[in-house]
Every structure is written in structure tokens, then in C-alpha cells.
CSV table of C-alpha atoms and ligand atoms in Angstrom, one decimal:
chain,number,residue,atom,x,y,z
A,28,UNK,CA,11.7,3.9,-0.1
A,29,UNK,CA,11.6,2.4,-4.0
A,30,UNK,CA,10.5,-1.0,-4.5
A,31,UNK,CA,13.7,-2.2,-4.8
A,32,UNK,CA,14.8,-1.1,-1.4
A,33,UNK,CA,11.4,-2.4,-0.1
A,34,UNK,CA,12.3,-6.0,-1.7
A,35,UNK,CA,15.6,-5.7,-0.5
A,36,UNK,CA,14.3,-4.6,3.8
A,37,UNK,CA,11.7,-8.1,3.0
A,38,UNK,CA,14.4,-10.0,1.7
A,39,UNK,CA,16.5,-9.4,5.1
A,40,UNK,CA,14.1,-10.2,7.6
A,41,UNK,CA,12.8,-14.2,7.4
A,42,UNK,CA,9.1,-14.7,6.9
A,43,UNK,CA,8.6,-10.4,7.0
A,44,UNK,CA,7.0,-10.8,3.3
A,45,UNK,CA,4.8,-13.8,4.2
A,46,UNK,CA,3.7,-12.1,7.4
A,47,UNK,CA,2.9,-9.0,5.4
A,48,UNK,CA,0.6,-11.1,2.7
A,49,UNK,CA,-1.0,-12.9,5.7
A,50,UNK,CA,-1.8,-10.1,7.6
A,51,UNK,CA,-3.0,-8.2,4.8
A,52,UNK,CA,-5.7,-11.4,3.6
A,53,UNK,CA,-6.3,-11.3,7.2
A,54,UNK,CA,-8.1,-7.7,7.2
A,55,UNK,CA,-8.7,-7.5,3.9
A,56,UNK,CA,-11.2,-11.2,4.6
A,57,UNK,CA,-11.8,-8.5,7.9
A,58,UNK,CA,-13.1,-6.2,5.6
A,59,UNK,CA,-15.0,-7.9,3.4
A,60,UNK,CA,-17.1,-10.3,6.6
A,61,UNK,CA,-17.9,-6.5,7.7
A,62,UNK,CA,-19.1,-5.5,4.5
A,63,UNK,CA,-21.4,-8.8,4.5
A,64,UNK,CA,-22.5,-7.6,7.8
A,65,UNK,CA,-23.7,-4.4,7.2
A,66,UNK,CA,-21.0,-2.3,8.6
A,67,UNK,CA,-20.5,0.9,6.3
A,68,UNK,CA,-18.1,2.4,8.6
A,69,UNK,CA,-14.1,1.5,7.7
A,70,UNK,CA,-11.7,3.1,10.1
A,71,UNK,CA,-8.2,2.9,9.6
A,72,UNK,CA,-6.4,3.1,12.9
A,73,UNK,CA,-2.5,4.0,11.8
A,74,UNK,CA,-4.0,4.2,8.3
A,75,UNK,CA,-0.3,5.1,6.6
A,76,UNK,CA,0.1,4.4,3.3
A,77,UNK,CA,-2.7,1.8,3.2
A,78,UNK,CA,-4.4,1.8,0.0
A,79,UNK,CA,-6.9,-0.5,0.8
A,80,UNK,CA,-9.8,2.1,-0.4
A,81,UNK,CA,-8.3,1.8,-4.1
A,82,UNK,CA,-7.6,-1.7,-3.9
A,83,UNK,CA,-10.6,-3.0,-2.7
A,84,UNK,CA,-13.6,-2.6,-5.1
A,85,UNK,CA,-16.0,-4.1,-2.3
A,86,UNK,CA,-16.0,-1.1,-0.7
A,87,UNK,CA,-17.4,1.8,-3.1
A,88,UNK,CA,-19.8,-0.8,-4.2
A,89,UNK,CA,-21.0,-1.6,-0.8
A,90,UNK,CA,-21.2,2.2,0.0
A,91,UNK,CA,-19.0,2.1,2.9
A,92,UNK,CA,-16.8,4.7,3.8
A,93,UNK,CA,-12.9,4.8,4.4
A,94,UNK,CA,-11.9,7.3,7.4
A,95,UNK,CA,-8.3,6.8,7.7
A,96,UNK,CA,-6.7,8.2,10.8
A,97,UNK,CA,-2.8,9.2,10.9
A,98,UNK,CA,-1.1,11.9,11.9
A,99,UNK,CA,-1.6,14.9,10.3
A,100,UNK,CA,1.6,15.0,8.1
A,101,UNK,CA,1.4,11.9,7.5
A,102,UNK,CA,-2.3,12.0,6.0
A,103,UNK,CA,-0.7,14.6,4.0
A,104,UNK,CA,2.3,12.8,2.6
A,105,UNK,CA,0.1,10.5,0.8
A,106,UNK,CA,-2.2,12.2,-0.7
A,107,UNK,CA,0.8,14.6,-2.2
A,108,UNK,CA,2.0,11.7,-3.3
A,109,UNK,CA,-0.9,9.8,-4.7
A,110,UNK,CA,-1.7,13.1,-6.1
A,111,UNK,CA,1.5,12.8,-7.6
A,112,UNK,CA,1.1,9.8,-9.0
A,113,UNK,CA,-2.0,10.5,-10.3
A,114,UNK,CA,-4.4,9.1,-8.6
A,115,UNK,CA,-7.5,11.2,-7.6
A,116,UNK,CA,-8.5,10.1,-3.4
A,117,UNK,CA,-12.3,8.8,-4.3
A,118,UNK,CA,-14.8,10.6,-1.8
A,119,UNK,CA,-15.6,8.1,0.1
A,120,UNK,CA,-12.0,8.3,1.7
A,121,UNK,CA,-11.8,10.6,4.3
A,122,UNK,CA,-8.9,12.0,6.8
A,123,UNK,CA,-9.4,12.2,10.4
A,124,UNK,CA,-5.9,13.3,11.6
A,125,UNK,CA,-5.3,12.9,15.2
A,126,UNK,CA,-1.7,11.8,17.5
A,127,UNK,CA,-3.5,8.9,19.4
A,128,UNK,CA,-0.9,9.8,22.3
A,129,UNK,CA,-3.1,12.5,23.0
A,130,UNK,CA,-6.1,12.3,24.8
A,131,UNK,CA,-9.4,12.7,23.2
A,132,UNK,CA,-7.8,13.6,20.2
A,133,UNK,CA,-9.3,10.3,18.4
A,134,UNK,CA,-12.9,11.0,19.4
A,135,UNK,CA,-12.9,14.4,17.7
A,136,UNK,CA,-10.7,13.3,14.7
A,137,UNK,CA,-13.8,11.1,13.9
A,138,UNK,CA,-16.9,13.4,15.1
A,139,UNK,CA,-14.7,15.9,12.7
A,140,UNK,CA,-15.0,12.9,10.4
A,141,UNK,CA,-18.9,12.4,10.8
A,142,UNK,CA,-18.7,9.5,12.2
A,143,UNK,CA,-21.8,9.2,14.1
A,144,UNK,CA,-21.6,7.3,17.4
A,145,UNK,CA,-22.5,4.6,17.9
A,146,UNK,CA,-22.7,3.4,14.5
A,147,UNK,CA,-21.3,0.1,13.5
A,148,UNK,CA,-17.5,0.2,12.8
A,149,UNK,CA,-14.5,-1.8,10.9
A,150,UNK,CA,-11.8,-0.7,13.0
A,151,UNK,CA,-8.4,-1.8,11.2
A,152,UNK,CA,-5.3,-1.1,13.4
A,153,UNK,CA,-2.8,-2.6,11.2
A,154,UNK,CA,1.0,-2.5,11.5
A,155,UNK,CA,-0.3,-0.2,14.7
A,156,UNK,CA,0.0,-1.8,18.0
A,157,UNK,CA,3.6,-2.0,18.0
A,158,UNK,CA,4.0,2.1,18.1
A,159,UNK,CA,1.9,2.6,21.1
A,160,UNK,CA,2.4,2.2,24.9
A,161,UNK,CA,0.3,0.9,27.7
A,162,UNK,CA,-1.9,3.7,28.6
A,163,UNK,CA,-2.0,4.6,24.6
A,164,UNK,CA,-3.1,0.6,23.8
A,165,UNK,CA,-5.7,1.0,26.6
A,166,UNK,CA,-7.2,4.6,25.7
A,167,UNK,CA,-7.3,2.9,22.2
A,168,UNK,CA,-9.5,0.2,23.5
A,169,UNK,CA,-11.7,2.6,25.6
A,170,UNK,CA,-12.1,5.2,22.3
A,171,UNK,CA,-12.9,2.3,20.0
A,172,UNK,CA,-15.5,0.6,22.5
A,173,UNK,CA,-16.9,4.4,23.4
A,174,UNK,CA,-16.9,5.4,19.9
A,175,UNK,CA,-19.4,2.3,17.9
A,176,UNK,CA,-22.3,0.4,18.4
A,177,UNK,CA,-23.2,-3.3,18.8
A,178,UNK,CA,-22.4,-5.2,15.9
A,179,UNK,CA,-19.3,-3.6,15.6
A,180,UNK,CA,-15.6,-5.6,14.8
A,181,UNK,CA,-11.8,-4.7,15.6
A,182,UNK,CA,-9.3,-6.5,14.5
A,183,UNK,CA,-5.3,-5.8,15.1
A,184,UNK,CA,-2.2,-7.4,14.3
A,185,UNK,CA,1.3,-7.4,16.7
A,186,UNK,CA,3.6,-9.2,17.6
A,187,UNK,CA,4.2,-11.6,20.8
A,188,UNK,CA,7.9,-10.1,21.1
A,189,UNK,CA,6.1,-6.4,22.2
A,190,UNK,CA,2.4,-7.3,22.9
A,191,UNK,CA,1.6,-10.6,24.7
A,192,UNK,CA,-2.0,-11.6,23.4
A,193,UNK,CA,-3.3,-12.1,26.8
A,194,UNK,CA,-2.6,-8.7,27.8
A,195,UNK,CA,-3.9,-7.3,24.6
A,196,UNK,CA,-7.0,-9.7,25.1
A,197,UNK,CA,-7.3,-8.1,29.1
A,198,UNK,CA,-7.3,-4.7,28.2
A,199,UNK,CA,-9.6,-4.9,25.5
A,200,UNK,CA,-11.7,-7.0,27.6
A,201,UNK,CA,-11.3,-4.0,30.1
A,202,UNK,CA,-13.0,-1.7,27.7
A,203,UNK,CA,-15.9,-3.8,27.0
A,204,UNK,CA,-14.7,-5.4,23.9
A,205,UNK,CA,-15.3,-9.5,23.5
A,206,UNK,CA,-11.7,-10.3,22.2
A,207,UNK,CA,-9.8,-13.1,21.5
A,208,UNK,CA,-6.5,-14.3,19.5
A,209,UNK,CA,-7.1,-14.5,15.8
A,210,UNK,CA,-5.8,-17.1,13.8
A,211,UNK,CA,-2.4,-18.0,13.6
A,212,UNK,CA,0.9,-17.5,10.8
A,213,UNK,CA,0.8,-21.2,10.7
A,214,UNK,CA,-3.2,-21.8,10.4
A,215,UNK,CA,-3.0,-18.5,7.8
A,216,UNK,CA,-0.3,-20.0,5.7
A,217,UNK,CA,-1.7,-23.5,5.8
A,218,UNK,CA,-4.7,-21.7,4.0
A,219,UNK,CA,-3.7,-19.1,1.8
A,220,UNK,CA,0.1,-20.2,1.0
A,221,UNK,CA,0.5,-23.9,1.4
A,222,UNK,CA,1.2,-26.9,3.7
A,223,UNK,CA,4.8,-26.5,4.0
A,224,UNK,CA,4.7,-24.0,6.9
A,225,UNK,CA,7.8,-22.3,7.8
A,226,UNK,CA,9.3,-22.9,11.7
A,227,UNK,CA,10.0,-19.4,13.7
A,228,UNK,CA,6.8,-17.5,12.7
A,229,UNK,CA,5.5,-17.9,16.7
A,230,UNK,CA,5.8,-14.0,17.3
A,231,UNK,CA,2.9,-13.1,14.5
A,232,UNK,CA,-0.1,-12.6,15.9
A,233,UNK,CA,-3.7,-11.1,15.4
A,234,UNK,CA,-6.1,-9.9,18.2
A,235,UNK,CA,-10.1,-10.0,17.0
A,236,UNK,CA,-12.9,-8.4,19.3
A,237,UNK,CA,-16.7,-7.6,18.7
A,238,UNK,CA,-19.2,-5.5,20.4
B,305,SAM,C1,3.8,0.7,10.3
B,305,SAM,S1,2.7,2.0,9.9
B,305,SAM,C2,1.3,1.0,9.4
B,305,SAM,C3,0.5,1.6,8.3
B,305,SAM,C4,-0.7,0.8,7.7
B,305,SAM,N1,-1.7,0.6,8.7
B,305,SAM,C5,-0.1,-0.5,7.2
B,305,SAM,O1,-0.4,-1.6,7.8
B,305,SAM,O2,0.5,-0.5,6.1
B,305,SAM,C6,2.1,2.6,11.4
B,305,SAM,C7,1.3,3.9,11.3
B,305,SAM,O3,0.8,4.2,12.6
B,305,SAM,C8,0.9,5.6,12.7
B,305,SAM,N2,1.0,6.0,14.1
B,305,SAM,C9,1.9,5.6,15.0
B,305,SAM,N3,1.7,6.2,16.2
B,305,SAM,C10,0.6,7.0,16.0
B,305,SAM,C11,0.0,8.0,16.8
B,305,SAM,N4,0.4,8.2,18.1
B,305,SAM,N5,-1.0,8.7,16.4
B,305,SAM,C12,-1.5,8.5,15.1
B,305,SAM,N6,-0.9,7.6,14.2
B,305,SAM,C13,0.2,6.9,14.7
B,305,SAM,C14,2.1,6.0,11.9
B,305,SAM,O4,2.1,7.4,11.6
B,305,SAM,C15,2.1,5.1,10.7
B,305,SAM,O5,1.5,5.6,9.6
């Protein structure tokens, strides 16, 4: 998809382009309160096309690492086309392919990683949720929990039409993770956007969780 077509899909759909600022502030702020905190450790759950490793100068200069987990194929897409583009993928960024449907295939995407466990971890499971079911959501919460240290942070985004927040809430309570609704479109857009708060934007919603 061009730029054009991508302005054209926002265009269609109310609020989409304001939801996708917010959300991205959201973990970006995410990223840079973990940073503060002394996590090193930035996984990408569903990384995609997120470019939040070249975006984000924070990061190299903190030292942290970007392990970005995707399918395979897709892990490859980008980087043929960032390659493409001319952009060289810093060290720092590393791939940790794995199909998340499939069990215990996220553990040894990151020990193939190096991600030591128990270490403290960003986990960033943007634009994700809404792909997975049930038993994938809760095997998610297990890995994550299993798979860092105390001090660790999650945060998510989804949407009330697919994934209530209380049941998103019970099952990463399940898995030992203290989690809670993030903030919401309206409290978001009365801080980074302004006052004037569109109606209808009730669906968005973030889930946060620590160890
Ligand atoms: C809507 S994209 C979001 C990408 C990025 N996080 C963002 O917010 O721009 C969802 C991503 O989740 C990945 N994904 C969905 N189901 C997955 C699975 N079972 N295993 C691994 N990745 C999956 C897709 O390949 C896709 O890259």
C-alpha cells in the first residue's frame, strides 16, 4: 500500500488516524518510562512494519535492544524492503521469528534471540491482540509472564468490539501479570490532541500490566 492509499483506508474509517497517533504516543511514552526504568530489553510482539527502532533515538542511546517478533516472512518483507529503501537495520534490532499460534514457538524465537530470562522486558503488542484467539491471547500471557523478570512492563492495545478489557485484564491476571485498563481515547486525546474530544471512540482501548 502507497501513502496515498494509506490516507485514503484513514480517511474512510472515523477517528482510525487519531486512534493510530494515540496509540502510537501511547507506547512510544511506554517505551521511553521503560527506558527510565532500566529495562534494556524491547520486544515487539506482532512487530510488522514498526519502525520504532529507527524512529526512536532513545533507544540506541540507552543501549537497549529491539527484538521484533513476526512471522518469518513477514520479518523478511521489511527488511527487503528497508534494504530497499536504503536503510541499513542498526544492530541493535534483532528478528525472533516465530507463529505465536504455535506452541513454544515464542519461547525459542527469543532464547534464539538471547534474550536471557528473566531479564526485564518492554513487551509491545501493538495492532496484535485483535489477530489472536483465546488460547493464543492466554499462551501469550503465560510466555510473556514465563519469559521476564520483576520489573518488567506489557502494554497492548485492542479494541472493546473483539477483546473486552476485563477479560483481557482476567487472563493476564491468570498468568501472574498485575494488569489493568490503560488510559483512554478520550483522556489520550484530551492530552496530546486537544479538548474537543470526538463522540464514538468507546471501542479503543489499551491494557497495561507489570511484574
Ligand atoms: C496490524 S499488524 C501490527 C504491526 C505493528 N505492531 C504495528 O502496530 O504497526 C499485526 C502483526 O501481527 C502479526 N501477527 C499476527 N498473528 C501472528 C502470529 N500468529 N504469529 C506472529 N505474528 C503474528 C502480523 O504478521 C502483523 O505483522
Amino acid at each position: 500500500m502507497g501513502a496515498s492509499e494509506a490516507s485514503e483506508v484513514f480517511a474512510r474509517i472515523p477517528f482510525f488516524f487519531e486512534h493510530i497517533r494515540l496509540r502510537t504516543r501511547y507506547m512510544d511514552d511506554a517505551v521511553r518510562r521503560a527506558l527510565t526504568a532500566g529495562v534494556r530489553d524491547i520486544i515487539l510482539v506482532g512487530a510488522g512494519f514498526d519502525c520504532r527502532s529507527l524512529r526512536m533515538p532513545e533507544i540506541a542511546a540507552a543501549g537497549a535492544r529491539v527484538v521484533e517478533v513476526d512471522h518469518q516472512a513477514q520479518l523478511d518483507e521489511k527488511r527487503r524492503r528497508l534494504t530497499a529503501a536504503g536503510v541499513s537495520i542498526p544492530e541493535y534490532v534483532v528478528p525472533a521469528p516465530a507463529d505465536l499460534a504455535v506452541e513454544g514457538e515464542l519461547e525459542r524465537a527469543l532464547a534464539g534471540a538471547g534474550v536471557a530470562e528473566g531479564s526485564r522486558v518492554l513487551w509491545v503488542c501493538e495492532g496484535l491482540l485483535g489477530y489472536l484467539g483465546r488460547d493464543e491471547v492466554r499462551a501469550l500471557a503465560e510466555a510473556t509472564s514465563r519469559g521476564c523478570g520483576p520489573g518488567s512492563f506489557l502494554v497492548a492495545n485492542h479494541s472493546e468490539t473483539s477483546w473486552s478489557s476485563e477479560t483481557l485484564v482476567g487472563l493476564f491476571e491468570a498468568a501472574t501479570w498485575r494488569a489493568s485498563r490503560g488510559p483512554s481515547f478520550e483522556a489520550l486525546h484530551r492530552t496530546h490532541i486537544g479538548a474537543e474530544v470526538p463522540p464514538g471512540s468507546e471501542a479503543f482501548a489499551l491494557l497495561e500490566a507489570t511484574r
